[in-house]
Amino acid sequence: MDEGFIEQMGERIAYVRTAGTGPGVVFLGGFMSDMTGTKATALEAACRAAGRPFLRFDYRGHGQSSGRFVDGTIGAWADDAILALDRLTSGPQILVGSSMGGWLMLLAALARPGRVAGLVGLAAAPDFTEDLMWNEFPEPVRRTLLRDGVWNEPSEYGDEPYPITLRLIEEGRRHLVLRDTLPIACPLRLIHGLQDRDVPWQVSQRLLEHIDATDAALTLVKEGDHRLSRPPDLARLVDTVTALADQAAAELAEAGQPPDGPGAGSVAAIADSPSR
């Protein structure tokens, strides 16, 4: 295992990486979360036990990375994910996105289709800044955003409110993915709790309907909430990611390609590739 920072344009992105063989796994966290959460660490332990590469990291303004959360946007955080994919992994990867990470994994797959062998979304929240924020905000909140540029949304997950900026919402409109067919063909697995009060399970259903991929499935968890962090939720996550990574490895073997993918080289060989 190694950990450290990658730098680009003055920002430092913190990461923890586990070495291994075969298609790797990259975890993309949620809005105002960090890479030390239970889902990320549970996946890391499973990948280490299986000898599979694993990467977790913090977007700018999150966790140990530089920057202020209030300055973040969907595009900037997507760039962080693509940067991590480019500089810290090689060969095909399974991207696992939780909540906002489920949106960012789609943007990464669109930007790097040849690097993404599969997608796993947990309470995936594509287009949430428009559909679950702006469109749902009452008029007084909209007026506050238009007047002040920021509104502090109370959080049930901690004492600190979420600073929602007008820039976050306006910039997010450049990255909406559920307005048209989504040209992503790799396998997709979605898991969503029916008790999710933050992101309705119908969002995952919409994603399933919009994506081009034919190997796509949605699992609904009757007692699951937004976090999906109970022991059975974590076991389901590990099983889903393991099956998808094994499927990708089998397809590589059938094609006569090495387990790390065609032409996969060292991380150093791709360290200087552009993020987007």
Coordinates of C-alpha atoms in Angstrom, one line a residue:
M1 CA 0.0 0.0 0.0
D2 CA 1.2 3.5 -0.7
E3 CA -0.3 6.9 0.0
G4 CA 0.4 10.4 -0.9
F5 CA -0.6 13.3 -3.2
I6 CA -0.8 14.0 -6.8
E7 CA -0.6 17.6 -8.0
Q8 CA -2.1 19.5 -10.8
M9 CA -2.6 23.3 -11.3
G10 CA -1.8 24.0 -7.7
E11 CA -4.2 21.4 -6.2
R12 CA -3.1 18.4 -4.1
I13 CA -5.2 15.3 -4.4
A14 CA -4.8 12.8 -1.5
Y15 CA -4.9 9.1 -2.3
V16 CA -4.3 5.6 -0.8
R17 CA -3.5 2.8 -3.3
T18 CA -3.2 -0.9 -2.9
A19 CA -1.2 -2.9 -5.5
G20 CA -2.4 -6.1 -7.2
T21 CA -3.0 -7.9 -10.4
G22 CA -5.9 -7.8 -12.8
P23 CA -8.7 -5.2 -13.4
G24 CA -8.5 -2.7 -10.6
V25 CA -11.1 -1.0 -8.5
V26 CA -11.4 2.8 -8.0
F27 CA -13.8 4.2 -5.3
L28 CA -15.4 7.6 -5.9
G29 CA -17.0 9.0 -2.7
G30 CA -20.0 11.2 -2.2
F31 CA -20.7 14.9 -1.6
M32 CA -18.8 16.2 1.5
S33 CA -17.5 12.6 2.2
D34 CA -14.0 11.4 2.2
M35 CA -11.9 8.3 1.4
T36 CA -12.0 6.9 5.0
G37 CA -15.6 5.9 4.9
T38 CA -16.8 2.3 5.6
K39 CA -17.6 1.5 2.0
A40 CA -14.2 2.5 0.7
T41 CA -12.3 0.7 3.5
A42 CA -14.5 -2.4 3.1
L43 CA -13.7 -2.6 -0.6
E44 CA -10.1 -2.0 0.1
A45 CA -9.9 -4.9 2.5
A46 CA -11.6 -7.2 0.0
C47 CA -9.4 -6.2 -2.9
R48 CA -6.2 -6.6 -0.7
A49 CA -7.3 -10.1 0.2
A50 CA -8.0 -11.0 -3.4
G51 CA -4.7 -9.4 -4.7
R52 CA -6.6 -6.9 -6.7
P53 CA -5.5 -3.3 -7.2
F54 CA -7.6 -0.7 -5.4
L55 CA -7.6 3.1 -5.2
R56 CA -9.4 5.6 -3.0
F57 CA -8.8 9.3 -3.0
D58 CA -10.3 12.6 -1.9
Y59 CA -11.6 15.2 -4.3
R60 CA -10.4 18.8 -3.9
G61 CA -12.0 20.4 -0.9
H62 CA -12.7 17.0 0.7
G63 CA -10.8 15.0 3.3
Q64 CA -7.0 15.4 3.1
S65 CA -6.9 17.1 -0.3
S66 CA -6.3 20.8 -0.8
G67 CA -8.8 23.4 -1.6
R68 CA -12.1 24.6 0.0
F69 CA -15.3 22.6 -0.4
V70 CA -17.3 25.8 -1.1
D71 CA -15.2 26.4 -4.3
G72 CA -15.9 22.9 -5.7
T73 CA -18.0 22.1 -8.8
I74 CA -19.1 18.9 -10.5
G75 CA -16.6 19.6 -13.4
A76 CA -13.7 20.1 -11.0
W77 CA -14.4 17.0 -9.0
A78 CA -14.8 15.0 -12.2
D79 CA -11.4 16.3 -13.3
D80 CA -10.0 15.0 -10.0
A81 CA -11.5 11.6 -10.6
I82 CA -10.1 11.5 -14.2
L83 CA -6.7 12.7 -12.9
A84 CA -6.6 9.9 -10.4
L85 CA -7.6 7.3 -13.0
D86 CA -4.9 8.6 -15.4
R87 CA -2.0 8.9 -12.9
L88 CA -2.6 6.3 -10.3
T89 CA -4.0 3.3 -12.2
S90 CA -3.2 1.3 -15.4
G91 CA -5.2 -1.0 -17.4
P92 CA -9.0 -1.6 -17.1
Q93 CA -10.7 -0.4 -13.9
I94 CA -14.1 -1.0 -12.2
L95 CA -15.3 2.4 -11.0
V96 CA -17.5 2.4 -7.8
G97 CA -19.4 5.6 -7.2
S98 CA -21.3 6.4 -4.1
S99 CA -24.0 9.1 -4.3
M100 CA -22.3 12.0 -6.1
G101 CA -19.6 9.6 -7.0
G102 CA -22.2 7.8 -9.1
W103 CA -22.4 10.9 -11.3
L104 CA -18.7 11.4 -11.4
M105 CA -18.0 7.8 -12.4
L106 CA -20.2 8.3 -15.5
L107 CA -18.3 11.5 -16.4
A108 CA -15.1 9.6 -16.1
A109 CA -16.4 6.7 -18.2
L110 CA -17.4 9.2 -20.9
A111 CA -13.9 10.8 -20.8
R112 CA -12.0 7.5 -20.6
P113 CA -14.1 4.7 -22.2
G114 CA -11.1 2.6 -22.9
R115 CA -10.1 2.5 -19.3
V116 CA -13.4 1.6 -17.7
A117 CA -14.4 -2.1 -17.6
G118 CA -17.4 -1.7 -15.4
L119 CA -19.4 0.7 -13.2
V120 CA -21.0 0.1 -9.8
G121 CA -23.3 2.8 -8.5
L122 CA -24.5 3.0 -4.8
A123 CA -27.4 5.4 -4.4
A124 CA -26.1 7.0 -7.5
A125 CA -27.0 10.7 -7.8
P126 CA -26.5 11.9 -11.4
D127 CA -27.8 15.4 -12.1
F128 CA -28.6 15.9 -8.4
T129 CA -27.6 19.6 -8.4
E130 CA -30.4 20.2 -10.9
D131 CA -33.1 17.6 -10.1
L132 CA -32.7 17.2 -6.4
M133 CA -31.5 20.7 -5.5
W134 CA -32.5 23.5 -7.8
N135 CA -35.8 22.0 -8.9
E136 CA -36.8 21.0 -5.4
F137 CA -35.6 24.2 -3.5
P138 CA -38.5 26.4 -2.3
E139 CA -38.6 29.9 -3.7
P140 CA -37.0 31.5 -0.6
V141 CA -33.9 29.3 -0.9
R142 CA -33.6 30.1 -4.6
R143 CA -33.8 33.8 -3.8
T144 CA -31.0 33.4 -1.2
L145 CA -28.8 31.6 -3.7
L146 CA -29.4 34.3 -6.4
R147 CA -28.8 37.1 -3.9
D148 CA -25.9 35.7 -1.8
G149 CA -24.4 33.0 -4.1
V150 CA -24.6 30.5 -1.3
W151 CA -27.1 28.8 1.0
N152 CA -26.2 26.6 4.0
E153 CA -28.3 23.5 3.9
P154 CA -28.7 21.7 7.2
S155 CA -27.3 18.2 7.3
E156 CA -28.6 15.2 9.1
Y157 CA -25.2 13.5 8.9
G158 CA -23.3 16.1 11.0
D159 CA -23.3 19.4 12.9
E160 CA -22.0 21.4 10.0
P161 CA -24.4 22.5 7.2
Y162 CA -23.7 21.9 3.5
P163 CA -22.7 25.1 1.8
I164 CA -24.6 25.0 -1.5
T165 CA -23.4 27.6 -4.0
L166 CA -25.1 29.0 -7.1
R167 CA -21.9 28.2 -9.0
L168 CA -22.2 24.5 -8.1
I169 CA -25.7 24.4 -9.6
E170 CA -25.0 26.5 -12.6
E171 CA -21.7 24.7 -13.5
G172 CA -23.5 21.3 -12.9
R173 CA -25.7 22.1 -15.8
R174 CA -22.8 21.5 -18.1
H175 CA -22.5 17.9 -17.0
L176 CA -26.1 16.6 -16.9
V177 CA -26.3 13.0 -18.1
L178 CA -30.0 12.0 -17.8
R179 CA -31.3 14.4 -20.5
D180 CA -30.5 12.1 -23.4
T181 CA -29.1 8.7 -24.2
L182 CA -25.9 8.1 -22.3
P183 CA -23.3 6.6 -24.6
I184 CA -21.6 4.2 -22.1
A185 CA -21.4 0.5 -23.1
C186 CA -19.6 -1.1 -20.2
P187 CA -21.4 -3.3 -17.7
L188 CA -23.4 -1.3 -15.0
R189 CA -24.6 -2.5 -11.6
L190 CA -26.7 -0.2 -9.5
I191 CA -27.7 -0.7 -5.9
H192 CA -30.3 1.6 -4.2
G193 CA -32.2 1.6 -0.9
L194 CA -35.9 2.0 -0.9
Q195 CA -35.6 4.0 2.3
D196 CA -33.2 6.5 0.8
R197 CA -34.5 9.9 1.7
D198 CA -31.8 11.9 -0.1
V199 CA -31.7 10.3 -3.5
P200 CA -34.9 8.5 -4.6
W201 CA -34.4 5.0 -6.0
Q202 CA -36.1 6.2 -9.2
V203 CA -32.9 8.1 -10.1
S204 CA -31.1 4.8 -10.5
Q205 CA -34.1 3.5 -12.6
R206 CA -33.7 6.6 -14.9
L207 CA -30.0 5.9 -15.2
L208 CA -30.7 2.3 -16.2
E209 CA -33.2 3.5 -18.8
H210 CA -30.8 6.1 -20.3
I211 CA -27.5 4.2 -20.5
D212 CA -26.6 2.4 -23.7
A213 CA -25.2 -0.6 -21.8
T214 CA -27.2 -3.8 -22.3
D215 CA -25.4 -5.6 -19.4
A216 CA -27.0 -3.4 -16.8
A217 CA -29.0 -4.2 -13.6
L218 CA -30.5 -2.4 -10.6
T219 CA -30.8 -4.0 -7.2
L220 CA -33.3 -2.5 -4.8
V221 CA -32.7 -3.0 -1.1
K222 CA -36.0 -2.9 0.9
E223 CA -34.5 -1.6 4.2
G224 CA -31.5 0.2 2.6
D225 CA -31.0 3.9 3.3
H226 CA -28.8 6.4 1.5
R227 CA -25.6 5.4 3.1
L228 CA -25.9 1.6 2.4
S229 CA -23.3 1.0 5.1
R230 CA -24.9 -1.8 7.2
P231 CA -23.0 -5.1 7.3
P232 CA -25.3 -6.7 4.7
D233 CA -25.0 -3.7 2.5
L234 CA -21.2 -3.9 2.6
A235 CA -21.3 -7.6 1.8
R236 CA -23.6 -7.0 -1.1
L237 CA -21.2 -4.2 -2.4
V238 CA -18.1 -6.4 -2.1
D239 CA -19.9 -9.3 -3.9
T240 CA -21.1 -7.1 -6.7
V241 CA -17.7 -5.5 -7.3
T242 CA -15.9 -8.8 -7.1
A243 CA -18.3 -10.4 -9.6
L244 CA -17.9 -7.5 -12.0
A245 CA -14.1 -7.5 -11.7
D246 CA -13.9 -11.3 -12.2
Q247 CA -16.2 -10.9 -15.3
A248 CA -13.8 -8.3 -16.7
A249 CA -10.8 -10.5 -16.0
A250 CA -12.5 -13.5 -17.7
E251 CA -13.3 -11.4 -20.8
L252 CA -9.6 -10.3 -21.0
A253 CA -8.5 -13.9 -20.7
E254 CA -10.9 -15.1 -23.4
A255 CA -9.5 -12.4 -25.7
G256 CA -6.0 -13.6 -25.0
Q257 CA -5.0 -10.4 -23.2
P258 CA -3.1 -10.0 -20.0
P259 CA -5.1 -9.6 -16.8
D260 CA -4.1 -5.9 -16.6
G261 CA -5.5 -5.3 -20.0
P262 CA -4.1 -4.7 -23.5
G263 CA -0.9 -2.7 -23.4
A264 CA -1.2 -2.0 -19.7
G265 CA 2.0 -0.6 -18.4
S266 CA 3.3 0.9 -15.2
V267 CA 1.6 3.8 -13.5
A268 CA 4.7 5.9 -14.4
A269 CA 4.1 5.3 -18.1
I270 CA 0.8 7.1 -17.9
A271 CA 1.6 9.7 -15.2
D272 CA 1.9 12.5 -17.7
S273 CA -1.3 11.9 -19.6
P274 CA -3.8 14.8 -19.5
S275 CA -6.8 14.6 -17.2
R276 CA -9.3 15.5 -19.8

